[in-house]
XYZ file of C-alpha atoms in Angstrom:
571
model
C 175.758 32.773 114.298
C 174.543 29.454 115.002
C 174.438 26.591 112.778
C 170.562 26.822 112.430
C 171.193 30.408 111.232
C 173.992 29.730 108.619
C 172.070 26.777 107.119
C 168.960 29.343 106.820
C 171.780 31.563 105.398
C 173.232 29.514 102.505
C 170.037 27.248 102.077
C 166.718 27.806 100.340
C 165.733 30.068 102.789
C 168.387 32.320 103.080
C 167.993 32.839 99.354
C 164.402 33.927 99.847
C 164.968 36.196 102.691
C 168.487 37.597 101.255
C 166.224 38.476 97.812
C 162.902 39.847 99.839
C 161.663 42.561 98.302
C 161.762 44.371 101.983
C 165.153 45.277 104.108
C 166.001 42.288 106.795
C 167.819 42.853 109.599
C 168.962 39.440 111.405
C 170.652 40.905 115.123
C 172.036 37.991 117.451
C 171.121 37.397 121.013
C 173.824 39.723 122.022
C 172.576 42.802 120.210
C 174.743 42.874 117.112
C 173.665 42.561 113.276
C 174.644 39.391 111.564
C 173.585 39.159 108.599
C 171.521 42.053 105.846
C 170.118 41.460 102.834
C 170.388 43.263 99.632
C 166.903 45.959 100.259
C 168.829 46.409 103.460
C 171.976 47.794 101.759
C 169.987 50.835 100.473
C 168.561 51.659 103.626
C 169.936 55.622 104.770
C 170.976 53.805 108.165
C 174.584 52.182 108.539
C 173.115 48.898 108.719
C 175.604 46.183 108.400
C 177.159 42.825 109.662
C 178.953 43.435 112.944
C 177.311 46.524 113.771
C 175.398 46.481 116.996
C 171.539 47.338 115.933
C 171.110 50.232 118.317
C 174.403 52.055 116.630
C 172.896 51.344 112.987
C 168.871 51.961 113.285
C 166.857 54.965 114.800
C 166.101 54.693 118.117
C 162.480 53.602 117.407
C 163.428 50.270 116.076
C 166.448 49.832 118.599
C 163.852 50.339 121.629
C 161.652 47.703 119.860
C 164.349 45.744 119.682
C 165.418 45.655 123.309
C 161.799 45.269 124.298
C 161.468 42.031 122.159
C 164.001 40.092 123.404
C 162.729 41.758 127.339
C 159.345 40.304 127.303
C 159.391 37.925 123.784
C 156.327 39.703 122.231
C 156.393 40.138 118.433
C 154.335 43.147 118.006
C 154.765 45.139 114.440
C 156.019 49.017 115.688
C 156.245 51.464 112.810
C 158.655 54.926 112.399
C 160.601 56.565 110.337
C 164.090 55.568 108.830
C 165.378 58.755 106.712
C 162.054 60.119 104.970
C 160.628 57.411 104.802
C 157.863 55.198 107.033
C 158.533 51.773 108.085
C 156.415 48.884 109.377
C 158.884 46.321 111.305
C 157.983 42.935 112.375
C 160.066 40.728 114.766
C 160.598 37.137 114.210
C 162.205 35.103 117.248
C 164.801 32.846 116.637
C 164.669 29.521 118.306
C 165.079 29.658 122.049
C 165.422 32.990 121.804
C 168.831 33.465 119.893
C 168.382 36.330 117.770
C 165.626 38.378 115.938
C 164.854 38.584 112.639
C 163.458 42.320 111.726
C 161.156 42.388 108.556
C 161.169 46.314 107.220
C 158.171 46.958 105.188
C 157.876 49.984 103.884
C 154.474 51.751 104.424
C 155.648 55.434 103.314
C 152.870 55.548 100.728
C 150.203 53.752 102.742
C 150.656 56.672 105.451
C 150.077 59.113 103.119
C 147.054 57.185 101.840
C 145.905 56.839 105.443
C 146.981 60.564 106.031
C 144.869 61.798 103.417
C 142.102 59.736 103.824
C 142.257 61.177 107.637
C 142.595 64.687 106.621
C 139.519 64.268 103.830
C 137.095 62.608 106.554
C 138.262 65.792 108.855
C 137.621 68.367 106.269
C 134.492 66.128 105.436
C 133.259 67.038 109.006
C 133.939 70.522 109.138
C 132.127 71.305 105.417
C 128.894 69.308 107.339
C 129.305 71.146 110.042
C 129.774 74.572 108.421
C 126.685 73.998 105.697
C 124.599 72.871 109.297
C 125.739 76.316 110.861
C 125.397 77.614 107.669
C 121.721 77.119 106.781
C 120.133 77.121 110.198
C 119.161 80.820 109.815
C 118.369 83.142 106.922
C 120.192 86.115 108.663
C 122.684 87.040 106.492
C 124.289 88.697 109.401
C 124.583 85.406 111.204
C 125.639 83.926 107.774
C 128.675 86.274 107.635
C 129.946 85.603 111.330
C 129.253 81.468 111.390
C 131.517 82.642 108.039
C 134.589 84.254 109.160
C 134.542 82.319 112.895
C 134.989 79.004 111.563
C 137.319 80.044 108.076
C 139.746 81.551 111.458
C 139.576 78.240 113.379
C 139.928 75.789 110.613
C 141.253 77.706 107.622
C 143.739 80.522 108.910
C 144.785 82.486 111.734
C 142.456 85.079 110.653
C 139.240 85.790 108.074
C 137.562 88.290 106.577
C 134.155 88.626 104.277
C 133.121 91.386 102.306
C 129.851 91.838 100.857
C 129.330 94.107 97.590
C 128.698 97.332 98.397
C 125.324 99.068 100.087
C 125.505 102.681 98.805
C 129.199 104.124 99.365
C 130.157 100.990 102.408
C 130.959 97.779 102.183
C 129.571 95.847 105.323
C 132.778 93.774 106.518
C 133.264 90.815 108.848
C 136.474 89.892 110.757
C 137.355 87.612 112.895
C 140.709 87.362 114.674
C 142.368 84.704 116.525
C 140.529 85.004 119.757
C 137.663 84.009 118.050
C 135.843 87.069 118.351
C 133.682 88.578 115.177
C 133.614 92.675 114.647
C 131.174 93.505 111.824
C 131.939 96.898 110.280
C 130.629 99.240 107.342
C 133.830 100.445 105.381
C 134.140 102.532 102.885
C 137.215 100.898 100.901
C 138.252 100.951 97.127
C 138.065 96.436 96.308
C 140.484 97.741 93.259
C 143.235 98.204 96.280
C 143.692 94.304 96.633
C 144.399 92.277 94.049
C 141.536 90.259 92.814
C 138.878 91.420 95.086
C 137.118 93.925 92.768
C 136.689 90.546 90.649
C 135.723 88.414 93.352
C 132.972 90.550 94.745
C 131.600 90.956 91.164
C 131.191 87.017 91.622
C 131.385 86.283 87.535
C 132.456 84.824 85.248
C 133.974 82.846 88.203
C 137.936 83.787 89.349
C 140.225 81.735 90.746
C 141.618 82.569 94.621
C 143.995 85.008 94.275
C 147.356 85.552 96.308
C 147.948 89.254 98.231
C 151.085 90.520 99.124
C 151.052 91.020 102.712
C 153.382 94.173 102.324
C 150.789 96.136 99.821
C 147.491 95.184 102.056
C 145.450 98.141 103.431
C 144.900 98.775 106.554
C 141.342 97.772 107.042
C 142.884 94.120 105.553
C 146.090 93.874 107.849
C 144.994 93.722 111.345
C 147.440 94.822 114.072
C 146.091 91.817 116.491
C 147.372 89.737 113.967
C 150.751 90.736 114.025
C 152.944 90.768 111.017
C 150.935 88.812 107.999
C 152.572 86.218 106.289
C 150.689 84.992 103.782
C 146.752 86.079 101.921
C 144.408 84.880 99.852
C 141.068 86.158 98.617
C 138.203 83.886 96.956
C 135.552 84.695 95.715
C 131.819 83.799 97.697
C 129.782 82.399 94.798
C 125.694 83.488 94.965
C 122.867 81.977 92.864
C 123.514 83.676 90.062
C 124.369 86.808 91.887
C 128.150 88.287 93.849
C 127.591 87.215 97.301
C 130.716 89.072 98.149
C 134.357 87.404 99.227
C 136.427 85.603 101.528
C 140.123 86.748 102.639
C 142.451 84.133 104.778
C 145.027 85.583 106.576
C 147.901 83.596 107.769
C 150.648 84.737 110.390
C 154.581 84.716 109.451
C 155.288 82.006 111.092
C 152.906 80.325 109.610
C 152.786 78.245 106.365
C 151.285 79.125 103.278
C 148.436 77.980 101.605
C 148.536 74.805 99.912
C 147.185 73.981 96.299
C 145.239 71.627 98.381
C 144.396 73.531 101.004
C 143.034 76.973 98.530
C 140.820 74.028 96.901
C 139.314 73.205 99.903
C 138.576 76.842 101.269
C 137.217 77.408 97.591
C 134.645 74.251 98.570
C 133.999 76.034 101.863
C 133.588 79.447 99.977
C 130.997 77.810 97.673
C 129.097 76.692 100.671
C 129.188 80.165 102.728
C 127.931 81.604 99.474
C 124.951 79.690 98.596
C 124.333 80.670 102.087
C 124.913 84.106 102.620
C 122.930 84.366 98.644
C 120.037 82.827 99.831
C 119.800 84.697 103.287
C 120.211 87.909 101.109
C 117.438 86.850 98.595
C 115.284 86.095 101.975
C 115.736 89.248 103.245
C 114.882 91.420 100.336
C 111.624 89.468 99.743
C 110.948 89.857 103.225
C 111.249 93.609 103.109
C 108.754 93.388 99.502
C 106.529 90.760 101.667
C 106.500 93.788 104.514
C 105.847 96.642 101.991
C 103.394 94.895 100.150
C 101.697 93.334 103.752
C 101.855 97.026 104.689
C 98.958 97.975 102.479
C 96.554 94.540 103.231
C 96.651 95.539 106.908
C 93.388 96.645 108.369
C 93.603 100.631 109.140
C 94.383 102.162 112.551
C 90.766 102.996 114.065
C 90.611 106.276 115.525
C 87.651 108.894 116.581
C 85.439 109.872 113.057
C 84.691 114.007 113.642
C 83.596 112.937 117.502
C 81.878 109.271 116.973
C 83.368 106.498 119.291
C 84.737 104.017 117.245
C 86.685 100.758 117.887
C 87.487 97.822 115.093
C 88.763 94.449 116.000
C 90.599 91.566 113.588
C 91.151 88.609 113.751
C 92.484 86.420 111.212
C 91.838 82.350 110.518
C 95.301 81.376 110.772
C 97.395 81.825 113.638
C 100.625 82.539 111.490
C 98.632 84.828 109.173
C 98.225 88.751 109.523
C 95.658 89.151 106.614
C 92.139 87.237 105.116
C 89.419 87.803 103.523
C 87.019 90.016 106.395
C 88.166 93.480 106.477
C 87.526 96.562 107.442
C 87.783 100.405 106.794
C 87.548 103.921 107.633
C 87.116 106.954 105.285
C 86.569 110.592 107.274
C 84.091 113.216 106.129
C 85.921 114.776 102.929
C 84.786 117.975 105.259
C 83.509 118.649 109.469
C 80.169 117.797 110.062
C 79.746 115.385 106.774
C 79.208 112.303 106.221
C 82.376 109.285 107.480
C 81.800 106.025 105.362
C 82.446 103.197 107.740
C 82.872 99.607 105.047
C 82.585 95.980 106.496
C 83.081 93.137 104.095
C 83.625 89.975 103.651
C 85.308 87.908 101.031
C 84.894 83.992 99.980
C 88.253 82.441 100.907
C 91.070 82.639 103.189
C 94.425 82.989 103.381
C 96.815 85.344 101.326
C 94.621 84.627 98.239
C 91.601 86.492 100.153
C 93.865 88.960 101.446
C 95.214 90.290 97.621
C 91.071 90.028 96.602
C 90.976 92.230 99.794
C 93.463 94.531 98.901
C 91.293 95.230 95.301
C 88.362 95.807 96.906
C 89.312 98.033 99.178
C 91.107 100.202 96.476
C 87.984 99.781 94.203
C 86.173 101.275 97.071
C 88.351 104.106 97.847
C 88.273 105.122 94.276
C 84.943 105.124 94.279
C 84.454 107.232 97.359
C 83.091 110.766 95.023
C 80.033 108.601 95.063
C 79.923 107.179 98.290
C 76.973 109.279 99.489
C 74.407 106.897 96.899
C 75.316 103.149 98.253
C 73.258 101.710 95.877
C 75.645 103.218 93.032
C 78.788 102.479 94.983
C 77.721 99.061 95.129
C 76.392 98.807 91.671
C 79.670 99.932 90.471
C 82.066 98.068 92.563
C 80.412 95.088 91.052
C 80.867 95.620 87.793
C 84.370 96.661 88.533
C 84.234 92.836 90.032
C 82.409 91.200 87.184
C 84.914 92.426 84.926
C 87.861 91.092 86.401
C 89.493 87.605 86.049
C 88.215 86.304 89.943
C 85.409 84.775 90.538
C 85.636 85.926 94.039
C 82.448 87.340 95.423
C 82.087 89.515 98.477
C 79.473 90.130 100.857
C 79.521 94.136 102.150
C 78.061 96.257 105.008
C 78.284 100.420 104.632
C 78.050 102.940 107.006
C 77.402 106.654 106.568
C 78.199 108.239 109.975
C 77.299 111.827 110.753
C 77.408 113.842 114.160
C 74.019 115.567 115.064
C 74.112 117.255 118.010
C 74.130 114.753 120.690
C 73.001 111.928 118.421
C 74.671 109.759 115.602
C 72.894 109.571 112.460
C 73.527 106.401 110.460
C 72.768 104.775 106.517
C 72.978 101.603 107.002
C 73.335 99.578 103.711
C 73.805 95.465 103.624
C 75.175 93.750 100.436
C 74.517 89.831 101.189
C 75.393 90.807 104.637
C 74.687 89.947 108.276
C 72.323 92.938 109.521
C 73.844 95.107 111.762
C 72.870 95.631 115.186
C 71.652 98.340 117.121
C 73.263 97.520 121.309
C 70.778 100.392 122.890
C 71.896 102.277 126.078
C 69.378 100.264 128.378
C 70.439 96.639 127.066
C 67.877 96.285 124.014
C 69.185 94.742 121.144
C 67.961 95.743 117.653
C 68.634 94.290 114.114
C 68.870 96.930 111.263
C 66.349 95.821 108.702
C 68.505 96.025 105.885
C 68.742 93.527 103.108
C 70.633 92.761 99.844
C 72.770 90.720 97.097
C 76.187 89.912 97.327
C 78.861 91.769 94.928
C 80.978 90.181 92.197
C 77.779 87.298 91.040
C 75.323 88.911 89.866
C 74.849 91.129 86.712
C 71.983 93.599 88.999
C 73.003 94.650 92.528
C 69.654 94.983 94.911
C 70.222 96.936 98.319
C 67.818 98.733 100.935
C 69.233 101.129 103.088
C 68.006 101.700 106.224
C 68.905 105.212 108.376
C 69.171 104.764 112.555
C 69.477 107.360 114.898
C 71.894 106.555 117.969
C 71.013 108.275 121.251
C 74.056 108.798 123.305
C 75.414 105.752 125.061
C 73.990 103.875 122.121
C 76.238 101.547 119.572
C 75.659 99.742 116.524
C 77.748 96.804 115.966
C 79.279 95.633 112.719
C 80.300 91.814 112.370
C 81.662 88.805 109.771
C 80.039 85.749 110.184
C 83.429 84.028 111.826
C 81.555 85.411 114.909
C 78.054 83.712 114.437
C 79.941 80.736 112.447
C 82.590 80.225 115.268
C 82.098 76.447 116.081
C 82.908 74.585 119.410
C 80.858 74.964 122.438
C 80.137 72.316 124.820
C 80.265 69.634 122.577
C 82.666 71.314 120.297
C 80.617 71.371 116.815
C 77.914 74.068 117.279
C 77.546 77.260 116.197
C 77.904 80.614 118.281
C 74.597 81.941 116.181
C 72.644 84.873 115.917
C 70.497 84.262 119.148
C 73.352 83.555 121.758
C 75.351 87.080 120.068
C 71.953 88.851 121.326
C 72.028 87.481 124.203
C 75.428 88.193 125.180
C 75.338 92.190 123.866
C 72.219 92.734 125.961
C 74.749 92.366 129.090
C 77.300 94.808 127.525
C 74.653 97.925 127.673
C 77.111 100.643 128.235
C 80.592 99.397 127.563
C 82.881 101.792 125.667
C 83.513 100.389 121.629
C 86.706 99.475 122.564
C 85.244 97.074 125.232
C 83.121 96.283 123.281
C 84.622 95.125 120.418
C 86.939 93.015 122.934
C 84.023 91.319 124.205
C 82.778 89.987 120.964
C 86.036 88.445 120.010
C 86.810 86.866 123.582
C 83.451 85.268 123.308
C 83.735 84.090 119.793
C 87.635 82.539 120.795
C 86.396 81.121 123.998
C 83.399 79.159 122.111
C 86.157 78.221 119.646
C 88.639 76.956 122.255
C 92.327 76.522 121.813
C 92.578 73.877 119.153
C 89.120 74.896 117.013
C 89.168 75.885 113.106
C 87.653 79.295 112.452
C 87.231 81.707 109.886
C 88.147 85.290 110.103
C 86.594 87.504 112.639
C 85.622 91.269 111.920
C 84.626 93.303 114.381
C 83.825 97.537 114.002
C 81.422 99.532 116.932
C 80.390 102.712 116.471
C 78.821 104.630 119.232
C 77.258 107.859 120.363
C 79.047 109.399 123.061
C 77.036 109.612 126.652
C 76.423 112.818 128.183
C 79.774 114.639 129.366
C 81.719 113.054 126.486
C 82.153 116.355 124.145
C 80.039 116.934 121.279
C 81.557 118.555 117.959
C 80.347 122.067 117.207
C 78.567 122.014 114.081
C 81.070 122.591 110.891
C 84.236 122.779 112.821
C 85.082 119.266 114.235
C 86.013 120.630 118.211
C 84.841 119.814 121.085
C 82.091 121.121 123.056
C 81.138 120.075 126.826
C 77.678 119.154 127.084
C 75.407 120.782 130.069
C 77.293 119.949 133.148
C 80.445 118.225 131.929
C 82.410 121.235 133.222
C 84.961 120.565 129.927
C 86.461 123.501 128.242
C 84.677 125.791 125.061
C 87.416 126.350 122.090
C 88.546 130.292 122.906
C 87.246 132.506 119.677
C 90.100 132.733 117.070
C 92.428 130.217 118.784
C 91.303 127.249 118.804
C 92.421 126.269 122.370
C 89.727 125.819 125.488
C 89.934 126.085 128.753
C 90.540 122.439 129.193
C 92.479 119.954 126.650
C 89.750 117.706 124.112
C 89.324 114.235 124.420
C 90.319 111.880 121.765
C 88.646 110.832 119.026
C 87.224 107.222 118.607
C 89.339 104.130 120.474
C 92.012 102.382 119.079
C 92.134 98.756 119.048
């Protein structure tokens, strides 16, 4: 030791540095420790005067060592000495003598550094399991983005298990390949400890341990060889079980934490909100669908051997339903009278739709009476006076009837566009019928008007979104009245089905892409040409008409000598 060093020794200094708080460690030029203080004592290594460093420290420290006094640079290396972390900083002696190591011992600032690594991590992975999560209402998907990530970030293995659906439980497992297999099981929850509890979802439970040797079959998968350690936790709804979570660890593998079942209880909660709210979507998607079901205009079809074809088109381009509708009641009996109704309600939207819906039931109901329109509509108002809406509605109805080769028609208008009459040589009649909208006023007022349709002739039924469609040219006038004349009188002849496409095309091409519109209602009805089959009086079959070379129905059988034609068009 040099003199420099002893004075530093038995002087001031050396008092300081011998009392430090932290272990010092002065090593000579040649390698060997000369002098420890007191922290240095307790150290687990055989630190000591005399002792070269590299025989007395871990290797860490006597690398560090060898490197300072190689190159002179003073850099602060850290390791482990025992159980315990260590930050060591070099201080060169003068002229390069000797080193003076400063221990400091970071253990607990690692562990604060640790944890504050692992938190960010697990952080990360609950943002990026709520983003997977929630970016579909599919509780299907919600169950696999589920078990895949619980296997890569929780356990070697997961699996969920949603309450049951009849006698099976639908199941999702996913192994350590990564690979999901979604099953329906029939299983009995009370077989593993805590899940009948966990899939009832509350009062809440806390994660419950398994023994690996008592788990069933469908729970201990051979892929995942022998099973060292499970835990099932419970998938939290809104207020309702959204079923449970089971982590599966291998042999070799350690067991869960305290730490570690908190966290997969704050993934759980996540997964379950989820998979609650995708479950919630899905059944009032199914109601939506059932109740949508009965709003949806009918499926046209042939009324006792009239053409008929009915178009729809609602305002929205999301929407399936509005206020226009349409339907279709057959003769109670062959050769009476089919009620064809055309309507119109004020609004849009789902609002119009369920006003719709009323009316249309209202109307139905009322069918015994059909045959006097003014009474129909008389009573479908006060039906509509009486109730809470102040919803009006405009109607057209239609009594069809076969005759022979003709159509015979009642044409009835409630604050209604007039039908009109396409005829088979390109003349273009308006029905002359008039009268008050329903649901206003306290007396209905109605003419009803009866048309005869030659064959090849059609009389067209239509909402106002047609006539009201606004664009054009300079994109803010209306279709109207006169140019929907204009345009039938060049569709002399088409089928209804063609017909009916027609109108619509026209009334979306006026629009163009971007316009506003209102709902569009279309219905033809037409007299079949010549060679189209005619229904025999009473009976509702087919006939050929002179020269159409189509079957008769053979006496008592029913069947001809060649097969009927359909009814009406579909649209």
């Amino acid at each position: 030791m040099t003199g420099a060093t002893s004075e530093a020794e038995h002087g001031p200094a050396g008092t300081v540095w011998r009392s430090a708080p932290y272990p010092v460690l002065l090593v000579g030029g040649d390698g060997v420790i000369e002098h420890v203080n007191d922290a240095a004592r307790a150290l687990p290594a055989t630190a000591a005067p005399g002792v070269p460093l590299a025989e007395a420290v871990p290797a860490w420290l006597a690398e560090a060592h060898r490197l300072v006094t190689e190159d002179a640079s003073a850099a602060p290396v850290r390791g482990l000495i025992g159980d315990r972390a260590f930050e060591a900083h070099p201080t060169l002696g003068d002229g390069g003598s000797g080193v003076t190591w400063w221990l400091v011992d970071a253990t607990d600032h690692e562990r604060v550094s640790e944890a504050l690594r692992l938190e960010r991590r697990r952080t990360a992975f609950l943002a990026e399991a709520s983003n997977e999560l929630l970016s579909s209402l599919n509780l299907d998907r919600c169950m696999d983005v589920t078990v895949r990530l619980a296997a890569r970030h929780l356990a070697d293995a997961a699996l969920v298990i949603l309450p049951a659906t009849g006698r099976r439980h639908p199941v999702a497992y996913c192994g350590p390949d990564g690979r999901v297999v979604r099953e329906n099981l029939v299983v009995d929850p009370r077989e593993v400890p805590g899940l009948a509890e966990a899939l009832r979802g509350f009062p809440p439970v806390p994660s419950r341990w398994i023994d690996p040797a008592s788990a069933p079959g469908w729970l201990a998968r051979e892929e995942l060889g022998e099973p060292g350690s499970m835990v099932v936790t419970a998938l939290p709804g809104h207020g309702v079980p959204a079923g449970a979570l089971m982590l599966l660890r291998r042999s070799g593998h350690a067991s869960f934490s305290e730490g570690e079942e908190v966290f997969a209880r704050l993934f759980a909660a996540r997964a379950g909100a989820a998979m609650s709210a995708a479950r919630l979507y899905a059944e009032q998607a199914s109601i939506t669908e059932t109740l949508m079901r009965e709003l949806l205009p009918p499926t046209t079809r042939g009324l006792d051997g009239v053409e008929l074809s009915a178009r729809y088109r609602p305002a929205g381009a999301t929407e399936l339903v509005g206020g226009d509708f349409y339907d279709l009641h057959p003769a109670a009996e062959p050769g009476g009278e089919s009620l064809v109704v055309l309507g119109d309600v004020c609004g849009k939207g789902l609002e119009a739709a369920v006003f719709t819906g009323r009316i249309r039931t209202t109307l139905h109901a009322l069918l015994p009476v059909a045959r006097d329109h003014g009474r129909l509509l008389g009573l479908l108002n006060d039906v509509l006076l009486r109730s809470d809406s102040r919803t009006f509605v405009t109607l057209v109805l239609a009594s069809v009837r076969r005759d022979g080769p003709r159509v015979t028609m009642r044409l009835t208008s409630a604050g209604h566009l007039p039908p009109l009459i396409l005829r088979a040589d390109g003349r273009v009649e308006e029905v002359g019928t008039r009268g008050t909208l329903i649901g206003m006023l306290e007396t209905v007022t109605a003419t009803t008007v009866t048309v005869e349709l030659e064959p090849g002739d059609t009389c067209l039924l239509y909402t106002d979104g047609v006539t009201e469609a606004r664009g054009g040219p300079l994109g803010d006038e209306l279709f109207g009245e006169q140019r929907l004349r204009e345009e039938l009188e060049q569709c002399a002849g088409m089928p209804p089905e063609a017909l009916t496409e027609r109108v619509q095309m026209l009334a979306a091409q006026w629009i163009g892409g971007g316009g506003d519109h209102d709902d569009i209602a279309v219905v033809a009805i037409t007299a079949p040409r010549a060679g189209r089959g005619t229904s025999l009086p009473g009976t509702g079959r087919e006939t050929p008409l002179p020269g159409t070379g189509r079957g008769t129905p053979l006496p008592g059988t029913g069947r001809g000598t060649a097969a009927p034609r359909d009814g009406g068009g579909a649209s």
